[in-house]
Each structure stands twice: as structure tokens, then as C-alpha cells.
Amino acid sequence: MSVEHAQVQRADFDQVMVPNYAPAAFIPVRGAGSRVWDQAGRELVDFSGGIAVNVLGHAHPALVAALTEQANKVWHVSNVFTNEPALRLAHKLVDATFADRVFFCNSGAEANEAAFKLARRVAHDNFGPEKYEIIAATNSFHGRTLFTVSVGGQPKYSDGFGPKITGITHVPYNDLAALKAAISDKTCAVVLEPVQGEGGVLPADLAYLQGARELCDQHNALLVFDEVQSGMGRSGELFAYMHYGVTPDILSSAKSLGGGFPIGAMLTTTELAKHFAVGVHGTTYGGNPLACAVGEAVMDVINTPEVLAGVKAKHERFKARLQQIGEQYGVFSEIRGLGLLIGCALSDAWKGKAKDFFNAAEQHDLMILQAGPDVVRFAPSLVIEDADIDEGLDRFERAVKQLTQA
Ligand SMILES: *Cc1c(COP(=O)(O)O)cnc(C)c1O
């Protein structure tokens, strides 16, 4: 290990970083598949997947090859010029989805920012300045820019920054009557996560999404699906909208799209895309060749029947064991989610204590996630080996046992 690496420790975080995060006590330095090693050489099993990002685990050979090959060609040209990886990735996304057009950016928040701006622009162009309202769900999460926290239904993220973006209404998730009561001809878009991720790993009811689609059509509003977390194979289909059979007008993707390399994308139809004419929206790095080369490799690997079927099989493997652990120790009220986005809702006795599960898992060499204070979340690699699932769940059970016997 080089001196430079040995010199920084977790304590440095509190000296030199803006204190908006509270990272774990160890620092990961290397990963391979679903295993991660820290500075001390400790090996951990990774069920967190970098928050539903490391879709093929760590250091997947196809992604390393794509990145290094592109690194030797061209890194960045800006959108004054186009580039081959961006065009190829766009073709792959268009071929695989409802969409005809792709806008690339660098994160989930930016993909949503583009989606919301497009929805407003379309309404403005087609119906005039009065049609700008957006309806979103309580407890939803769409990113951390001012527009996206305003649309996201969590005041803890949107309060305290002065005036918010106006014209946004929040309605309870999975409550079609509430959506029906809120929507009007002033609504330009209804924004939903097909599976609420940060909000607690809560899948939509089919009738809810179908009803939302109908209401949008009746009111000339666009249906926007935020698939930043639920997309790119995580649900067991390429996108969760395919699982439901309900097609949005605009879809945002990020997280798993780059497998760990920052990228975001907004997908839409030709008809809507034309409202983003030259100069209307943009970003310097959008469609960056390195990011798009990696995204292409991600698409090639995950959008196959084998990998997608594997996600469904691995879901069952997780669920069966988590149900057993939940029953044996009385910690869970429900195991939910789609594919490899799994939430364990804590039982009344353990409500509010998801962080304790996170800490206990870490002590047993396992990386997991929370989704709020009441839900333990797993978002591992989609190609995690069954042996790693079993080993990780053994560790998880030991952590739960220790927690419940303390
Ligand atoms: C993570 C997430 C975002 C924000 O993505 P960033 O890349 O952090 O900006 C938006 N929507 C959903 C559903 C997410 O899970």
C-alpha cells in the first residue's frame, strides 16, 4: 500500500469534508464482485451495491474493459460534438424501451430535472402558461436539486432553503382516489416511482399505475416514471414499467445505468423530445464518452434473459431466508420489493431502528442499507453469486441474533 493511501483515515472526513454525510467507520479500498476490502484488509459482503448502483458488482471485467478501452481513445468532447459511445448507448436504450429519444446527463437528479423541465415546456408550448402544476407522491424521492426536492415528497429534504418551486402537489402513494381528486387541466405531469426506493421500498399497485395513466390521458398531463432506482434490471425486467405493463411518457434513469460510473438519462418520445429544441436545455458532461461506454457494457450484460431471470430467482432466495430470519427473531412485519430491490419493514418493536441493523451488519462484515428509519434495504449486484447471497445472509442472521439478544 502506498504512503498516500495509508495516510488518510476516516477521521480525516470530519476535518476536510462538508459534514452532510455520516459515513461508516471503515474505508473501502477495493472490490471484486460482491466482496469489498477495507483499509485494514477486512473482507465484507456487499448487499448495498453503492445504493443500487453497482449493478454488476465491483470491477466487473466487461465494465473495466469498456472503461479502459475508451480511456485510451477520447474522454470528453462536450456537446458541441457528438460521440460514438453516446450514440450507441442511445440506440440500445431506444431499441429496448418505449422511448425514441434520449437525453444524457450525470445523475438521477439531473435526469429528473430534465424530465420536469420537459413536462413543463411541453405544457407551456401546447397549452399555455397556466398549465404547469406537477403532482407527486408523499414520501417520494427524486434527487437533491431545488426542483427535485420540491417535487420529492419529503419536507426534511426540501424545507429550510427558502421558497420552493411552486405548483407542486403531493398525494399519498398508491391512493388513486387522492390522485383523481388532485389532478386537473392545470396539471402538466404526474411523477411517480414505480417502486418507492428511499421512501421504504414500496412497490406501486398495478391498478394505481394503470389509473394514473388514464387520469393523465384524460387531463393532457404527462406520466413521468422515475426509474433511477427501480430501472436497469433491478426489478427483474429492464425497467419496472415493463413489469407493470404501464408505459410512461418520460422516464428517468441513472444509478445502475453506469454500474458505478456517473451517468443519467431521460427517455421520451419523438413528439415530446421536439420541445427540447436546440439551446433549450443542456449540460457540459451529458453523454460523456467514458460514461456512455460503460453504460453500453452494462446494457449488454444485464439486458439478457439469463441475467433478468437470475434477478427474479435471487429475489426468491433472499426472500425465503429473510422471512425465516424475520419469523425467528420477530424483527420484520413484511418483506417487500421487486427483484433485487428488497425492503424488510421492521416490526413495531423495532420501528425506528434500521440504523441499528446497519451497524450490527457492519460489525459482522456485511454492507446493507436503510430506506428510512423503519426499513432495512438490500440492493446488491444483479449478478451476485448464490454463495455470496448465502454467506451474506448468514452474516445478517448473526447480526440480527446479536441485536435481539443484546
Ligand atoms: C437516487 C435517486 C435519485 C437521485 O439520484 P442522484 O444520482 O443521487 O441525483 C432520484 N430518484 C430516485 C428514485 C432515486 O433513487
Short mmCIF file of C-alpha atoms and ligand atoms in Angstrom, two decimals:
data_model
loop_
_atom_site.label_atom_id
_atom_site.label_comp_id
_atom_site.label_asym_id
_atom_site.label_seq_id
_atom_site.Cartn_x
_atom_site.Cartn_y
_atom_site.Cartn_z
CA MET A 1 0.00 0.00 0.00
CA SER A 2 1.40 3.38 -0.96
CA VAL A 3 2.10 6.04 1.65
CA GLU A 4 -0.53 8.29 0.10
CA HIS A 5 -3.18 5.67 0.69
CA ALA A 6 -2.10 4.85 4.22
CA GLN A 7 -2.09 8.45 5.28
CA VAL A 8 -5.81 9.22 5.17
CA GLN A 9 -8.25 7.75 7.68
CA ARG A 10 -11.96 8.03 8.42
CA ALA A 11 -11.14 10.76 10.95
CA ASP A 12 -9.97 12.97 8.09
CA PHE A 13 -13.56 13.11 6.85
CA ASP A 14 -14.57 15.20 9.85
CA GLN A 15 -11.71 17.63 9.19
CA VAL A 16 -11.85 18.24 5.47
CA MET A 17 -15.29 17.25 4.19
CA VAL A 18 -18.53 19.21 4.34
CA PRO A 19 -20.41 17.40 7.13
CA ASN A 20 -23.51 16.50 5.09
CA TYR A 21 -22.81 12.73 5.32
CA ALA A 22 -22.02 10.40 8.20
CA PRO A 23 -20.07 7.58 6.53
CA ALA A 24 -19.32 4.27 8.25
CA ALA A 25 -16.18 3.86 10.34
CA PHE A 26 -14.23 1.91 7.70
CA ILE A 27 -12.97 2.99 4.27
CA PRO A 28 -13.44 0.55 1.35
CA VAL A 29 -10.34 0.42 -0.84
CA ARG A 30 -11.01 -2.46 -3.24
CA GLY A 31 -13.87 -4.55 -4.54
CA ALA A 32 -14.37 -7.67 -6.63
CA GLY A 33 -17.84 -8.96 -7.46
CA SER A 34 -19.88 -8.71 -4.26
CA ARG A 35 -16.89 -8.58 -1.91
CA VAL A 36 -15.22 -5.41 -0.65
CA TRP A 37 -11.99 -4.92 1.32
CA ASP A 38 -11.28 -2.07 3.71
CA GLN A 39 -8.01 -0.34 4.60
CA ALA A 40 -7.23 -2.98 7.22
CA GLY A 41 -7.76 -5.82 4.73
CA ARG A 42 -11.10 -6.85 6.24
CA GLU A 43 -13.39 -8.54 3.70
CA LEU A 44 -17.06 -7.56 3.60
CA VAL A 45 -20.03 -8.93 1.66
CA ASP A 46 -21.74 -6.10 -0.25
CA PHE A 47 -25.56 -6.11 -0.22
CA SER A 48 -25.66 -2.31 -0.60
CA GLY A 49 -24.41 -2.10 -4.18
CA GLY A 50 -23.43 1.55 -3.73
CA ILE A 51 -27.17 2.29 -3.27
CA ALA A 52 -28.49 0.31 -6.23
CA VAL A 53 -25.66 1.49 -8.48
CA ASN A 54 -23.09 -1.31 -8.74
CA VAL A 55 -25.41 -3.39 -10.87
CA LEU A 56 -22.62 -5.82 -11.84
CA GLY A 57 -20.74 -5.67 -8.54
CA HIS A 58 -17.22 -4.32 -8.29
CA ALA A 59 -14.56 -4.48 -11.01
CA HIS A 60 -16.71 -6.46 -13.45
CA PRO A 61 -14.38 -7.45 -16.32
CA ALA A 62 -16.75 -6.19 -19.05
CA LEU A 63 -17.03 -2.76 -17.40
CA VAL A 64 -13.31 -2.49 -16.67
CA ALA A 65 -12.60 -3.39 -20.30
CA ALA A 66 -15.11 -0.86 -21.67
CA LEU A 67 -13.79 1.93 -19.45
CA THR A 68 -10.11 1.31 -20.11
CA GLU A 69 -10.65 0.87 -23.84
CA GLN A 70 -12.50 4.18 -24.06
CA ALA A 71 -9.96 5.84 -21.73
CA ASN A 72 -7.34 5.26 -24.39
CA LYS A 73 -9.48 6.83 -27.11
CA VAL A 74 -11.29 10.02 -26.08
CA TRP A 75 -12.57 11.12 -22.65
CA HIS A 76 -14.60 14.19 -23.35
CA VAL A 77 -15.62 16.32 -26.31
CA SER A 78 -18.67 18.28 -24.94
CA ASN A 79 -21.97 18.54 -26.79
CA VAL A 80 -20.51 20.88 -29.35
CA PHE A 81 -19.56 17.49 -30.84
CA THR A 82 -21.30 14.14 -30.55
CA ASN A 83 -19.51 10.86 -29.88
CA GLU A 84 -19.80 7.17 -30.74
CA PRO A 85 -20.43 5.68 -27.26
CA ALA A 86 -23.31 8.12 -26.61
CA LEU A 87 -24.96 7.31 -29.94
CA ARG A 88 -24.55 3.56 -29.44
CA LEU A 89 -25.92 3.67 -25.87
CA ALA A 90 -28.86 5.81 -27.03
CA HIS A 91 -29.62 3.24 -29.76
CA LYS A 92 -29.55 0.45 -27.18
CA LEU A 93 -31.92 2.31 -24.84
CA VAL A 94 -34.30 3.24 -27.67
CA ASP A 95 -34.30 -0.31 -29.07
CA ALA A 96 -35.10 -1.77 -25.64
CA THR A 97 -37.84 0.64 -24.45
CA PHE A 98 -40.92 2.70 -25.37
CA ALA A 99 -38.64 5.68 -25.99
CA ASP A 100 -37.47 7.15 -29.30
CA ARG A 101 -35.13 9.78 -27.88
CA VAL A 102 -32.54 10.05 -25.12
CA PHE A 103 -31.05 12.99 -23.22
CA PHE A 104 -27.90 12.15 -21.27
CA CYS A 105 -26.75 13.80 -18.06
CA ASN A 106 -24.73 12.84 -14.99
CA SER A 107 -27.05 11.85 -12.15
CA GLY A 108 -30.57 10.90 -11.17
CA ALA A 109 -31.39 14.40 -10.00
CA GLU A 110 -30.35 15.81 -13.37
CA ALA A 111 -32.37 13.20 -15.26
CA ASN A 112 -35.42 14.24 -13.22
CA GLU A 113 -34.63 17.93 -13.60
CA ALA A 114 -34.68 17.38 -17.37
CA ALA A 115 -37.90 15.35 -17.12
CA PHE A 116 -39.70 18.01 -15.06
CA LYS A 117 -38.48 20.85 -17.24
CA LEU A 118 -39.56 18.97 -20.36
CA ALA A 119 -43.01 18.32 -18.90
CA ARG A 120 -43.44 22.00 -18.11
CA ARG A 121 -42.11 23.04 -21.51
CA VAL A 122 -44.44 20.74 -23.40
CA ALA A 123 -47.45 22.05 -21.46
CA HIS A 124 -46.30 25.64 -21.95
CA ASP A 125 -45.85 25.18 -25.69
CA ASN A 126 -49.07 23.22 -26.24
CA PHE A 127 -51.49 24.70 -23.72
CA GLY A 128 -50.06 28.00 -22.45
CA PRO A 129 -48.59 29.34 -19.21
CA GLU A 130 -51.43 28.21 -16.91
CA LYS A 131 -50.65 24.50 -17.21
CA TYR A 132 -47.58 23.95 -15.06
CA GLU A 133 -48.68 22.01 -11.99
CA ILE A 134 -46.95 18.78 -11.03
CA ILE A 135 -48.45 16.06 -8.84
CA ALA A 136 -46.06 13.77 -7.00
CA ALA A 137 -46.30 11.29 -4.15
CA THR A 138 -45.80 11.82 -0.46
CA ASN A 139 -42.54 10.25 0.70
CA SER A 140 -41.15 10.10 -2.84
CA PHE A 141 -37.52 10.87 -3.63
CA HIS A 142 -36.34 12.45 -6.87
CA GLY A 143 -32.92 13.93 -6.03
CA ARG A 144 -31.42 16.92 -4.25
CA THR A 145 -31.57 19.90 -6.60
CA LEU A 146 -34.10 22.56 -5.64
CA PHE A 147 -36.63 21.41 -8.27
CA THR A 148 -36.23 17.74 -7.39
CA VAL A 149 -36.52 18.22 -3.61
CA SER A 150 -39.59 20.35 -4.27
CA VAL A 151 -41.17 17.52 -6.29
CA GLY A 152 -39.94 14.88 -3.83
CA GLY A 153 -42.46 14.39 -1.06
CA GLN A 154 -40.11 14.65 1.94
CA PRO A 155 -40.07 18.01 3.77
CA LYS A 156 -36.86 17.04 5.58
CA TYR A 157 -35.09 17.45 2.22
CA SER A 158 -36.97 20.46 0.89
CA ASP A 159 -37.55 22.71 3.94
CA GLY A 160 -35.11 25.36 5.05
CA PHE A 161 -33.87 26.57 1.68
CA GLY A 162 -36.22 29.46 1.13
CA PRO A 163 -39.01 29.46 -1.45
CA LYS A 164 -39.57 26.17 -3.26
CA ILE A 165 -40.61 25.62 -6.85
CA THR A 166 -44.34 26.35 -6.85
CA GLY A 167 -47.25 24.45 -8.35
CA ILE A 168 -46.38 21.08 -6.83
CA THR A 169 -48.98 18.96 -5.00
CA HIS A 170 -48.24 15.81 -3.01
CA VAL A 171 -50.73 12.98 -2.68
CA PRO A 172 -50.45 9.69 -0.76
CA TYR A 173 -48.77 6.92 -2.79
CA ASN A 174 -50.95 4.06 -4.04
CA ASP A 175 -54.09 6.14 -3.39
CA LEU A 176 -55.84 6.52 -6.74
CA ALA A 177 -58.78 8.47 -5.29
CA ALA A 178 -56.37 11.09 -3.91
CA LEU A 179 -54.66 11.41 -7.29
CA LYS A 180 -58.03 11.72 -9.02
CA ALA A 181 -59.08 14.45 -6.62
CA ALA A 182 -55.85 16.40 -7.16
CA ILE A 183 -55.44 16.22 -10.93
CA SER A 184 -56.88 18.96 -13.15
CA ASP A 185 -56.38 20.51 -16.55
CA LYS A 186 -53.65 22.67 -14.96
CA THR A 187 -51.61 19.53 -14.25
CA CYS A 188 -48.68 19.16 -16.64
CA ALA A 189 -47.25 15.96 -15.13
CA VAL A 190 -47.78 13.19 -12.61
CA VAL A 191 -44.43 11.97 -11.29
CA LEU A 192 -44.14 8.53 -9.70
CA GLU A 193 -41.52 5.97 -8.73
CA PRO A 194 -42.91 2.55 -9.81
CA VAL A 195 -41.21 1.31 -6.65
CA GLN A 196 -40.60 3.97 -3.99
CA GLY A 197 -36.97 3.35 -3.09
CA GLU A 198 -35.73 5.82 -0.47
CA GLY A 199 -39.30 6.07 0.82
CA GLY A 200 -39.22 2.47 2.10
CA VAL A 201 -39.03 0.06 -0.87
CA LEU A 202 -42.74 0.28 -1.60
CA PRO A 203 -43.92 -1.15 -4.94
CA ALA A 204 -46.87 0.50 -6.66
CA ASP A 205 -50.15 -1.39 -7.01
CA LEU A 206 -50.85 -2.26 -10.63
CA ALA A 207 -54.29 -0.60 -10.53
CA TYR A 208 -52.67 2.58 -9.21
CA LEU A 209 -50.28 2.93 -12.13
CA GLN A 210 -52.99 1.98 -14.62
CA GLY A 211 -55.32 4.56 -13.07
CA ALA A 212 -52.58 7.21 -13.11
CA ARG A 213 -52.04 6.53 -16.82
CA GLU A 214 -55.77 7.01 -17.53
CA LEU A 215 -56.03 10.18 -15.47
CA CYS A 216 -53.01 11.68 -17.24
CA ASP A 217 -54.55 10.91 -20.64
CA GLN A 218 -57.86 12.48 -19.60
CA HIS A 219 -56.15 15.70 -18.48
CA ASN A 220 -53.42 16.03 -21.13
CA ALA A 221 -50.82 15.53 -18.42
CA LEU A 222 -47.60 13.57 -18.90
CA LEU A 223 -46.85 10.48 -16.85
CA VAL A 224 -43.25 10.59 -15.63
CA PHE A 225 -41.71 7.47 -14.10
CA ASP A 226 -38.61 7.99 -12.01
CA GLU A 227 -36.77 4.71 -12.56
CA VAL A 228 -33.45 5.94 -11.22
CA GLN A 229 -33.55 3.21 -8.57
CA SER A 230 -36.07 0.70 -9.99
CA GLY A 231 -34.64 0.58 -13.50
CA MET A 232 -31.84 -1.19 -15.37
CA GLY A 233 -32.79 -4.73 -14.44
CA ARG A 234 -33.32 -4.24 -10.75
CA SER A 235 -36.99 -5.29 -10.85
CA GLY A 236 -36.24 -8.40 -12.91
CA GLU A 237 -37.34 -6.56 -16.06
CA LEU A 238 -35.15 -3.98 -17.80
CA PHE A 239 -37.41 -1.25 -16.37
CA ALA A 240 -40.11 -1.65 -13.74
CA TYR A 241 -42.72 -0.14 -16.11
CA MET A 242 -42.34 -3.34 -18.15
CA HIS A 243 -43.15 -5.40 -15.06
CA TYR A 244 -46.41 -3.45 -14.70
CA GLY A 245 -47.19 -3.05 -18.39
CA VAL A 246 -47.88 0.66 -17.88
CA THR A 247 -45.90 2.93 -20.20
CA PRO A 248 -44.85 6.44 -19.15
CA ASP A 249 -44.30 9.44 -21.42
CA ILE A 250 -40.98 10.30 -19.83
CA LEU A 251 -38.64 8.01 -17.89
CA SER A 252 -35.57 8.92 -15.87
CA SER A 253 -32.68 6.54 -15.33
CA ALA A 254 -29.32 6.79 -13.55
CA LYS A 255 -27.74 4.74 -10.72
CA SER A 256 -27.38 1.24 -12.27
CA LEU A 257 -27.15 2.69 -15.79
CA GLY A 258 -23.46 3.39 -15.22
CA GLY A 259 -22.71 0.46 -12.93
CA GLY A 260 -20.70 2.86 -10.73
CA PHE A 261 -19.67 5.42 -13.33
CA PRO A 262 -21.78 8.61 -13.07
CA ILE A 263 -24.44 8.89 -15.76
CA GLY A 264 -28.11 9.76 -16.02
CA ALA A 265 -30.59 9.62 -18.86
CA MET A 266 -34.04 10.93 -19.67
CA LEU A 267 -36.00 8.84 -22.15
CA THR A 268 -39.02 10.07 -24.07
CA THR A 269 -40.88 10.05 -27.39
CA THR A 270 -40.03 11.97 -30.56
CA GLU A 271 -43.21 14.02 -30.17
CA LEU A 272 -42.24 15.27 -26.71
CA ALA A 273 -38.50 15.49 -27.36
CA LYS A 274 -39.04 18.09 -30.06
CA HIS A 275 -39.89 20.62 -27.33
CA PHE A 276 -36.24 20.48 -26.24
CA ALA A 277 -35.09 22.27 -29.38
CA VAL A 278 -31.51 23.47 -29.81
CA GLY A 279 -30.44 25.51 -26.78
CA VAL A 280 -33.48 24.83 -24.58
CA HIS A 281 -31.63 22.55 -22.14
CA GLY A 282 -28.15 21.09 -21.77
CA THR A 283 -25.17 20.03 -19.66
CA THR A 284 -21.45 20.03 -20.38
CA TYR A 285 -20.77 16.40 -19.48
CA GLY A 286 -24.02 14.84 -20.72
CA GLY A 287 -23.22 11.87 -22.96
CA ASN A 288 -19.62 11.78 -21.79
CA PRO A 289 -17.81 9.04 -23.79
CA LEU A 290 -16.39 7.27 -20.72
CA ALA A 291 -19.78 7.14 -19.01
CA CYS A 292 -21.58 6.02 -22.15
CA ALA A 293 -19.00 3.34 -22.97
CA VAL A 294 -19.56 1.85 -19.52
CA GLY A 295 -23.34 2.23 -19.90
CA GLU A 296 -23.20 0.28 -23.16
CA ALA A 297 -21.39 -2.58 -21.43
CA VAL A 298 -23.93 -2.53 -18.59
CA MET A 299 -26.79 -2.75 -21.10
CA ASP A 300 -25.12 -5.58 -23.00
CA VAL A 301 -24.69 -7.67 -19.86
CA ILE A 302 -27.92 -7.02 -17.98
CA ASN A 303 -30.47 -6.83 -20.80
CA THR A 304 -30.37 -10.57 -21.38
CA PRO A 305 -32.98 -13.19 -20.45
CA GLU A 306 -30.43 -15.03 -18.28
CA VAL A 307 -29.49 -12.07 -16.09
CA LEU A 308 -33.08 -10.83 -15.75
CA ALA A 309 -34.35 -14.32 -14.88
CA GLY A 310 -31.47 -14.58 -12.41
CA VAL A 311 -32.67 -11.41 -10.67
CA LYS A 312 -36.09 -12.99 -10.08
CA ALA A 313 -34.55 -16.24 -8.82
CA LYS A 314 -32.21 -14.36 -6.48
CA HIS A 315 -35.20 -12.37 -5.17
CA GLU A 316 -36.81 -15.65 -4.07
CA ARG A 317 -33.56 -16.81 -2.48
CA PHE A 318 -33.31 -13.59 -0.43
CA LYS A 319 -36.98 -13.56 0.45
CA ALA A 320 -37.21 -17.12 1.75
CA ARG A 321 -34.27 -16.65 4.10
CA LEU A 322 -35.31 -13.15 5.21
CA GLN A 323 -38.77 -14.47 6.03
CA GLN A 324 -37.19 -17.19 8.16
CA ILE A 325 -34.97 -14.64 9.95
CA GLY A 326 -37.94 -12.31 10.44
CA GLU A 327 -40.05 -15.04 11.99
CA GLN A 328 -37.31 -16.49 14.17
CA TYR A 329 -36.31 -13.15 15.72
CA GLY A 330 -39.59 -11.22 15.37
CA VAL A 331 -37.93 -8.26 13.65
CA PHE A 332 -39.89 -7.83 10.42
CA SER A 333 -43.54 -7.13 9.66
CA GLU A 334 -43.16 -7.53 5.89
CA ILE A 335 -40.58 -8.41 3.23
CA ARG A 336 -41.34 -6.45 0.05
CA GLY A 337 -39.89 -5.09 -3.17
CA LEU A 338 -39.23 -6.32 -6.68
CA GLY A 339 -36.24 -8.28 -7.93
CA LEU A 340 -33.07 -7.20 -6.15
CA LEU A 341 -34.55 -4.13 -4.51
CA ILE A 342 -35.75 -5.66 -1.28
CA GLY A 343 -37.12 -3.98 1.84
CA CYS A 344 -37.66 -5.54 5.24
CA ALA A 345 -40.21 -3.41 7.11
CA LEU A 346 -39.35 -3.52 10.81
CA SER A 347 -41.93 -4.88 13.25
CA ASP A 348 -43.43 -2.49 15.81
CA ALA A 349 -40.87 -3.49 18.42
CA TRP A 350 -38.01 -2.48 16.10
CA LYS A 351 -39.55 0.54 14.32
CA GLY A 352 -37.12 3.45 14.01
CA LYS A 353 -34.09 1.20 14.47
CA ALA A 354 -32.96 0.46 10.92
CA LYS A 355 -29.64 2.17 11.70
CA ASP A 356 -29.02 -0.39 14.46
CA PHE A 357 -29.36 -3.17 11.87
CA PHE A 358 -26.95 -1.31 9.58
CA ASN A 359 -24.40 -1.02 12.39
CA ALA A 360 -24.81 -4.63 13.54
CA ALA A 361 -24.41 -5.87 9.95
CA GLU A 362 -21.22 -3.84 9.56
CA GLN A 363 -19.83 -5.41 12.73
CA HIS A 364 -20.46 -8.78 11.09
CA ASP A 365 -18.67 -7.74 7.88
CA LEU A 366 -21.78 -7.06 5.83
CA MET A 367 -22.76 -3.88 3.95
CA ILE A 368 -26.52 -3.21 3.85
CA LEU A 369 -28.77 -0.13 3.50
CA GLN A 370 -31.68 1.51 5.21
CA ALA A 371 -34.67 3.06 3.45
CA GLY A 372 -35.70 5.50 6.14
CA PRO A 373 -35.70 4.61 9.85
CA ASP A 374 -38.18 1.72 9.57
CA VAL A 375 -36.92 -0.36 6.65
CA VAL A 376 -33.77 -2.44 6.09
CA ARG A 377 -32.91 -2.39 2.39
CA PHE A 378 -30.87 -4.68 0.15
CA ALA A 379 -29.78 -3.56 -3.33
CA PRO A 380 -26.96 -5.92 -4.30
CA SER A 381 -25.34 -6.63 -7.64
CA LEU A 382 -27.75 -8.26 -10.09
CA VAL A 383 -25.18 -10.97 -10.75
CA ILE A 384 -24.31 -11.68 -7.13
CA GLU A 385 -23.32 -15.33 -6.72
CA ASP A 386 -25.75 -17.51 -4.77
CA ALA A 387 -22.86 -18.42 -2.46
CA ASP A 388 -22.37 -14.72 -1.66
CA ILE A 389 -26.10 -14.32 -1.00
CA ASP A 390 -25.99 -17.25 1.43
CA GLU A 391 -22.80 -16.05 3.14
CA GLY A 392 -24.15 -12.50 3.43
CA LEU A 393 -27.44 -13.73 4.87
CA ASP A 394 -25.56 -15.92 7.36
CA ARG A 395 -23.75 -12.78 8.48
CA PHE A 396 -27.01 -10.87 8.56
CA GLU A 397 -28.63 -13.53 10.73
CA ARG A 398 -25.72 -13.40 13.19
CA ALA A 399 -26.09 -9.60 13.31
CA VAL A 400 -29.84 -9.87 13.95
CA LYS A 401 -29.25 -12.52 16.61
CA GLN A 402 -26.74 -10.30 18.39
CA LEU A 403 -29.05 -7.30 18.14
CA THR A 404 -32.07 -9.12 19.53
CA GLN A 405 -30.13 -10.77 22.33
CA ALA A 406 -28.35 -7.62 23.44
C1 LIG B 1 -31.11 8.09 -6.07
C2 LIG B 1 -32.38 8.57 -6.66
C3 LIG B 1 -32.45 9.82 -7.29
C4 LIG B 1 -31.31 10.80 -7.28
O1 LIG B 1 -30.21 10.33 -7.98
P1 LIG B 1 -28.80 11.10 -7.81
O2 LIG B 1 -27.90 10.39 -8.78
O3 LIG B 1 -28.41 10.93 -6.38
O4 LIG B 1 -29.01 12.52 -8.14
C5 LIG B 1 -33.63 10.18 -7.88
N1 LIG B 1 -34.69 9.35 -7.88
C6 LIG B 1 -34.66 8.16 -7.29
C7 LIG B 1 -35.87 7.27 -7.34
C8 LIG B 1 -33.51 7.72 -6.64
O5 LIG B 1 -33.48 6.55 -6.02
#
